[in-house]
Tab-separated table of C-alpha atoms in Angstrom:
chain	number	residue	atom	x	y	z
Y	1	MET	CA	-1.500	-11.599	24.157
Y	2	VAL	CA	1.759	-12.608	22.517
Y	3	THR	CA	4.402	-10.644	20.637
Y	4	PRO	CA	6.068	-11.528	17.308
Y	5	ASP	CA	9.391	-12.140	19.089
Y	6	ASP	CA	7.856	-14.492	21.685
Y	7	GLN	CA	10.164	-17.527	21.751
Y	8	GLU	CA	7.294	-20.007	22.015
Y	9	ILE	CA	5.649	-18.463	18.948
Y	10	LEU	CA	8.944	-18.533	17.043
Y	11	ASP	CA	9.393	-22.211	17.923
Y	12	ASP	CA	5.836	-22.951	16.738
Y	13	GLU	CA	6.392	-21.124	13.453
Y	14	ALA	CA	9.596	-23.069	12.802
Y	15	ILE	CA	7.678	-26.357	12.660
Y	16	ASP	CA	4.084	-25.456	11.723
Y	17	GLU	CA	2.355	-26.304	8.436
Y	18	PHE	CA	3.501	-23.030	6.845
Y	19	ALA	CA	7.192	-23.317	7.769
Y	20	SER	CA	8.268	-24.911	4.494
Y	21	TYR	CA	6.468	-22.206	2.532
Y	22	PHE	CA	7.911	-19.238	4.413
Y	23	SER	CA	11.422	-20.712	4.382
Y	24	SER	CA	11.469	-21.290	0.611
Y	25	ASP	CA	11.141	-19.265	-2.556
Y	26	LYS	CA	8.221	-21.328	-3.805
Y	27	PRO	CA	5.434	-18.964	-4.893
Y	28	PRO	CA	1.853	-19.656	-3.796
Y	29	LYS	CA	-0.441	-21.301	-6.313
Y	30	VAL	CA	-4.084	-20.818	-5.336
Y	31	TYR	CA	-7.090	-22.711	-6.693
Y	32	LEU	CA	-10.466	-20.946	-6.457
Y	33	THR	CA	-13.849	-22.557	-6.763
Y	34	THR	CA	-17.352	-22.179	-5.370
Y	35	SER	CA	-19.677	-24.072	-3.079
Y	36	ALA	CA	-21.693	-26.921	-4.566
Y	37	GLY	CA	-24.957	-25.874	-6.188
Y	38	ARG	CA	-23.816	-22.361	-7.031
Y	39	VAL	CA	-26.265	-20.110	-8.850
Y	40	LYS	CA	-24.779	-20.117	-12.366
Y	41	LYS	CA	-25.080	-16.475	-13.319
Y	42	GLU	CA	-22.041	-14.898	-14.924
Y	43	LYS	CA	-23.042	-11.463	-13.605
Y	44	SER	CA	-23.780	-12.599	-10.055
Y	45	GLU	CA	-22.053	-10.875	-7.138
Y	46	THR	CA	-20.223	-14.128	-6.429
Y	47	MET	CA	-18.614	-14.175	-9.872
Y	48	GLY	CA	-17.744	-10.501	-9.537
Y	49	PHE	CA	-16.026	-11.234	-6.231
Y	50	ILE	CA	-14.139	-14.193	-7.723
Y	51	LYS	CA	-12.914	-12.039	-10.627
Y	52	ASP	CA	-11.622	-9.468	-8.140
Y	53	MET	CA	-9.854	-12.184	-6.133
Y	54	LEU	CA	-8.195	-13.544	-9.280
Y	55	ILE	CA	-6.787	-10.073	-9.895
Y	56	THR	CA	-5.813	-9.642	-6.230
Y	57	ILE	CA	-4.072	-12.995	-5.658
Y	58	PRO	CA	-1.140	-13.599	-8.025
Y	59	ASN	CA	-0.892	-17.057	-9.603
Y	60	SER	CA	-4.519	-17.943	-8.833
Y	61	THR	CA	-6.879	-20.020	-10.978
Y	62	TYR	CA	-10.657	-20.478	-10.998
Y	63	GLU	CA	-12.560	-23.577	-12.072
Y	64	GLU	CA	-16.260	-24.346	-11.906
Y	65	ARG	CA	-17.118	-26.687	-9.005
Y	66	LYS	CA	-19.659	-28.763	-10.943
Y	67	LYS	CA	-20.443	-31.944	-8.962
Y	68	ARG	CA	-16.982	-32.585	-7.569
Y	69	THR	CA	-16.529	-33.111	-3.848
Y	70	LEU	CA	-14.096	-30.909	-1.995
Y	71	LYS	CA	-12.005	-33.973	-1.148
Y	72	ASP	CA	-11.627	-34.758	-4.863
Y	73	ILE	CA	-10.679	-31.157	-5.591
Y	74	ILE	CA	-8.063	-31.141	-2.827
Y	75	ASP	CA	-6.542	-34.427	-4.036
Y	76	THR	CA	-6.338	-33.070	-7.593
Y	77	CYS	CA	-4.804	-29.805	-6.409
Y	78	LYS	CA	-2.159	-31.671	-4.400
Y	79	ALA	CA	-1.177	-33.603	-7.519
Y	80	GLN	CA	-0.954	-30.348	-9.492
Y	81	ASP	CA	1.249	-28.649	-6.899
Y	82	TYR	CA	-1.264	-26.062	-5.683
Y	83	THR	CA	-0.473	-24.553	-2.283
Y	84	ASP	CA	-4.021	-23.571	-1.307
Y	85	VAL	CA	-7.658	-24.234	-2.157
Y	86	MET	CA	-10.122	-21.379	-1.644
Y	87	VAL	CA	-13.864	-22.058	-1.784
Y	88	ILE	CA	-16.245	-19.106	-2.078
Y	89	ASN	CA	-19.554	-20.008	-0.431
Y	90	GLU	CA	-22.697	-18.168	-1.429
Y	91	ASP	CA	-26.388	-17.731	-0.739
Y	92	HIS	CA	-28.649	-16.887	-3.697
Y	93	GLY	CA	-25.781	-15.532	-5.758
Y	94	ARG	CA	-24.197	-13.483	-2.970
Y	95	PRO	CA	-20.886	-14.597	-1.424
Y	96	ASN	CA	-21.136	-15.172	2.327
Y	97	GLY	CA	-18.145	-17.306	3.299
Y	98	ILE	CA	-14.595	-18.328	2.388
Y	99	LEU	CA	-13.049	-21.692	3.164
Y	100	VAL	CA	-9.264	-21.891	2.815
Y	101	SER	CA	-7.404	-25.206	2.955
Y	102	HIS	CA	-3.604	-25.064	2.941
Y	103	LEU	CA	-1.907	-27.853	1.001
Y	104	PRO	CA	-0.690	-30.485	1.348
Y	105	ASP	CA	-1.350	-30.969	5.074
Y	106	GLY	CA	-3.659	-28.160	6.196
Y	107	PRO	CA	-4.805	-26.424	8.259
Y	108	THR	CA	-8.263	-25.370	7.065
Y	109	CYS	CA	-10.129	-22.185	8.023
Y	110	LEU	CA	-13.719	-21.180	7.453
Y	111	PHE	CA	-14.527	-17.466	7.508
Y	112	LYS	CA	-17.826	-15.629	7.409
Y	113	LEU	CA	-17.653	-13.049	4.598
Y	114	THR	CA	-19.454	-9.703	4.889
Y	115	ASN	CA	-19.330	-6.036	3.848
Y	116	ILE	CA	-18.155	-6.697	0.293
Y	117	THR	CA	-17.403	-3.814	-2.039
Y	118	LEU	CA	-16.136	-4.889	-5.453
Y	119	MET	CA	-13.323	-3.050	-7.202
Y	120	LYS	CA	-15.654	-1.365	-9.678
Y	121	ALA	CA	-17.770	0.022	-6.820
Y	122	VAL	CA	-14.868	1.665	-4.950
Y	123	TYR	CA	-15.042	5.385	-5.617
Y	124	ASN	CA	-12.112	6.701	-7.664
Y	125	HIS	CA	-10.348	3.352	-7.381
Y	126	ALA	CA	-6.871	2.786	-8.756
Y	127	SER	CA	-6.393	0.349	-11.616
Y	128	PRO	CA	-4.909	-2.978	-10.491
Y	129	THR	CA	-1.542	-4.133	-11.850
Y	130	ASP	CA	0.255	-7.483	-11.989
Y	131	HIS	CA	2.926	-6.441	-9.480
Y	132	ARG	CA	3.355	-8.689	-6.448
Y	133	PRO	CA	1.921	-6.790	-3.446
Y	134	GLU	CA	3.436	-5.907	-0.122
Y	135	VAL	CA	1.461	-7.539	2.725
Y	136	ILE	CA	0.703	-5.766	6.020
Y	137	GLN	CA	-0.965	-7.517	8.966
Y	138	ASN	CA	-2.080	-5.736	12.134
Y	139	ASN	CA	-3.268	-6.795	15.604
Y	140	PHE	CA	-3.057	-10.588	15.378
Y	141	ASN	CA	-2.023	-10.888	19.015
Y	142	THR	CA	-2.793	-14.452	20.129
Y	143	ARG	CA	-1.441	-17.858	19.130
Y	144	LEU	CA	-4.654	-18.484	17.184
Y	145	GLY	CA	-4.304	-15.055	15.611
Y	146	HIS	CA	-0.718	-15.779	14.524
Y	147	THR	CA	-1.849	-19.021	12.856
Y	148	VAL	CA	-4.671	-17.273	10.996
Y	149	ALA	CA	-2.356	-14.429	9.934
Y	150	ARG	CA	0.236	-16.882	8.573
Y	151	MET	CA	-2.483	-18.709	6.655
Y	152	LEU	CA	-3.698	-15.485	5.036
Y	153	ALA	CA	-0.149	-14.336	4.290
Y	154	SER	CA	0.671	-17.676	2.643
Y	155	LEU	CA	-1.902	-16.914	-0.075
Y	156	LEU	CA	0.357	-14.138	-1.355
Y	157	PRO	CA	3.999	-14.018	-2.522
Y	158	GLN	CA	6.621	-13.151	0.067
Y	159	ASN	CA	8.785	-11.173	-2.391
Y	160	PRO	CA	6.843	-7.985	-3.160
Y	161	GLN	CA	7.639	-5.815	-6.149
Y	162	PHE	CA	7.873	-2.473	-4.402
Y	163	GLU	CA	8.050	-0.600	-7.692
Y	164	GLY	CA	4.375	-1.494	-8.156
Y	165	ARG	CA	3.508	0.507	-5.005
Y	166	ARG	CA	0.788	-2.037	-4.248
Y	167	VAL	CA	-0.056	-3.017	-0.668
Y	168	ILE	CA	-2.602	-5.445	0.815
Y	169	THR	CA	-3.669	-5.064	4.439
Y	170	PHE	CA	-5.298	-7.557	6.805
Y	171	HIS	CA	-6.321	-5.548	9.859
Y	172	ASN	CA	-7.783	-7.398	12.853
Y	173	GLN	CA	-10.095	-5.407	15.095
Y	174	ARG	CA	-12.214	-7.149	17.738
Y	175	ASP	CA	-11.867	-10.474	15.816
Y	176	PHE	CA	-13.104	-8.944	12.571
Y	177	ILE	CA	-10.465	-9.038	9.816
Y	178	PHE	CA	-10.726	-6.087	7.448
Y	179	PHE	CA	-9.227	-6.521	3.971
Y	180	ARG	CA	-8.065	-3.507	1.985
Y	181	GLN	CA	-5.836	-3.009	-1.061
Y	182	HIS	CA	-4.175	0.293	-1.967
Y	183	ARG	CA	-1.502	1.856	-4.122
Y	184	TYR	CA	0.994	4.410	-2.898
Y	185	ILE	CA	1.000	7.694	-4.765
Y	186	PHE	CA	4.021	9.965	-4.297
Y	187	ASP	CA	3.070	13.585	-4.893
Y	188	ASN	CA	6.654	14.668	-4.290
Y	189	ALA	CA	9.819	13.528	-2.468
Y	190	LYS	CA	8.261	14.239	0.942
Y	191	LYS	CA	4.563	13.585	0.521
Y	192	ALA	CA	2.710	10.346	-0.214
Y	193	ARG	CA	-0.907	9.225	-0.093
Y	194	LEU	CA	-2.963	6.090	-0.706
Y	195	GLN	CA	-5.426	5.362	-3.469
Y	196	GLU	CA	-7.683	2.380	-2.883
Y	197	ILE	CA	-7.766	-0.418	-5.444
Y	198	GLY	CA	-10.357	-2.715	-3.886
Y	199	PRO	CA	-12.056	-4.997	-3.246
Y	200	ARG	CA	-13.092	-4.421	0.362
Y	201	PHE	CA	-14.462	-7.123	2.614
Y	202	THR	CA	-14.564	-8.354	6.200
Y	203	LEU	CA	-13.749	-11.842	7.494
Y	204	LYS	CA	-14.863	-13.472	10.751
Y	205	LEU	CA	-13.261	-16.794	11.722
Y	206	LYS	CA	-15.778	-19.606	12.221
Y	207	TYR	CA	-13.345	-22.472	12.759
Y	208	LEU	CA	-9.762	-23.672	12.377
Y	209	GLN	CA	-9.399	-27.363	11.543
Y	210	HIS	CA	-6.254	-29.487	11.560
Y	211	GLY	CA	-5.360	-30.971	8.195
Y	212	THR	CA	-7.206	-30.434	4.936
Y	213	PHE	CA	-10.991	-30.174	4.905
Y	214	ASP	CA	-12.793	-33.129	6.499
Y	215	SER	CA	-16.422	-32.589	7.511
Y	216	LYS	CA	-16.756	-35.978	9.231
Y	217	LYS	CA	-13.476	-36.798	10.984
Y	218	GLY	CA	-11.785	-33.413	11.072
Y	219	GLU	CA	-10.140	-32.338	14.337
Y	220	TYR	CA	-10.916	-28.737	15.236
Y	221	GLU	CA	-8.239	-26.610	16.853
Y	222	TRP	CA	-10.779	-23.821	17.409
Y	223	ILE	CA	-14.465	-23.426	16.622
Y	224	GLN	CA	-16.789	-20.528	17.342
Y	225	LYS	CA	-19.552	-21.367	19.800
Y	226	PRO	CA	-22.442	-19.216	21.087
Y	227	GLU	CA	-21.278	-19.535	24.697
Y	228	MET	CA	-18.001	-17.829	23.772
Y	229	ALA	CA	-19.791	-14.499	23.437
Y	230	THR	CA	-19.754	-13.857	27.173
Y	231	SER	CA	-17.783	-10.623	27.188
Y	232	ARG	CA	-17.314	-7.732	24.784
Y	233	ARG	CA	-13.698	-7.565	25.926
Y	234	ARG	CA	-12.832	-11.182	25.168
Y	235	PHE	CA	-11.173	-11.660	21.808
Y	236	PHE	CA	-9.525	-14.700	20.216
Y	237	LEU	CA	-7.303	-13.312	17.462
C-alpha cells in the first residue's frame, strides 16, 4: 500500500505519461467508438451507454468504427489532437468492456464492464448539465492503482465548475471500480444531499499495456491471470 504523498509515487507522477496533461491547462478530448463488427441497432444497450458517456465526458465525440483498425483510429486521433481513445466492446448488442488508450504515447487499459444502469433507468435521476464535474477517487492504494486512477481522471477536465454541483466518483473496492455520478442538492445552509444522475457501472482491470494499443508487440505492465486469484485478501489496485 502506498499513500498519495509517497515520494516515490510523486517522482513517478512527475515523469509518467500523464504528467504533461496534469501540469497543463489543456482540456481532454476523448474519441469514442465501438468494437469491430458491432450490432448496428440504434436502440441497442451499447448505443444507449455511448450516449450516456457522451453526456458524462465533456468534449467527447463518437464515430462509427466501420472497418477501420484501432491502429488507424489512434493515428488519426493523434493527428487531430485527441487525448484519449475509448473503445466500447460489446456482445450481442450489450456492452461488456472498455478499452482506453491515452494519447500520444499510452498507456492502454482494458476493463471488463458490468452492472450497467443507464441514466434513464436510475430512479428519480437528476438531469445532466454541461458543467465540468468534480472528480473523486477512493481507495487506489498501490502503484498500479495510482496509474489506473490517473488514467481515469485524465478523461475528465481538471478545472471543475463547482456551481454545477456535479460530481463523478471512481470508488475502488476489492479491485472493482464503481462509477457513480451525482449532483449536490442544498436544502438549506446546513443541510445537503445527493441526487444521482447516472449512469452506473463497474469496471474490472484486465490489463495495463505500455504505449498505445498493440495486440502483437505490446508490452504489458500488468495482466490478469487465473493464478493470481489465490487469496481473497490479495488486491492489486
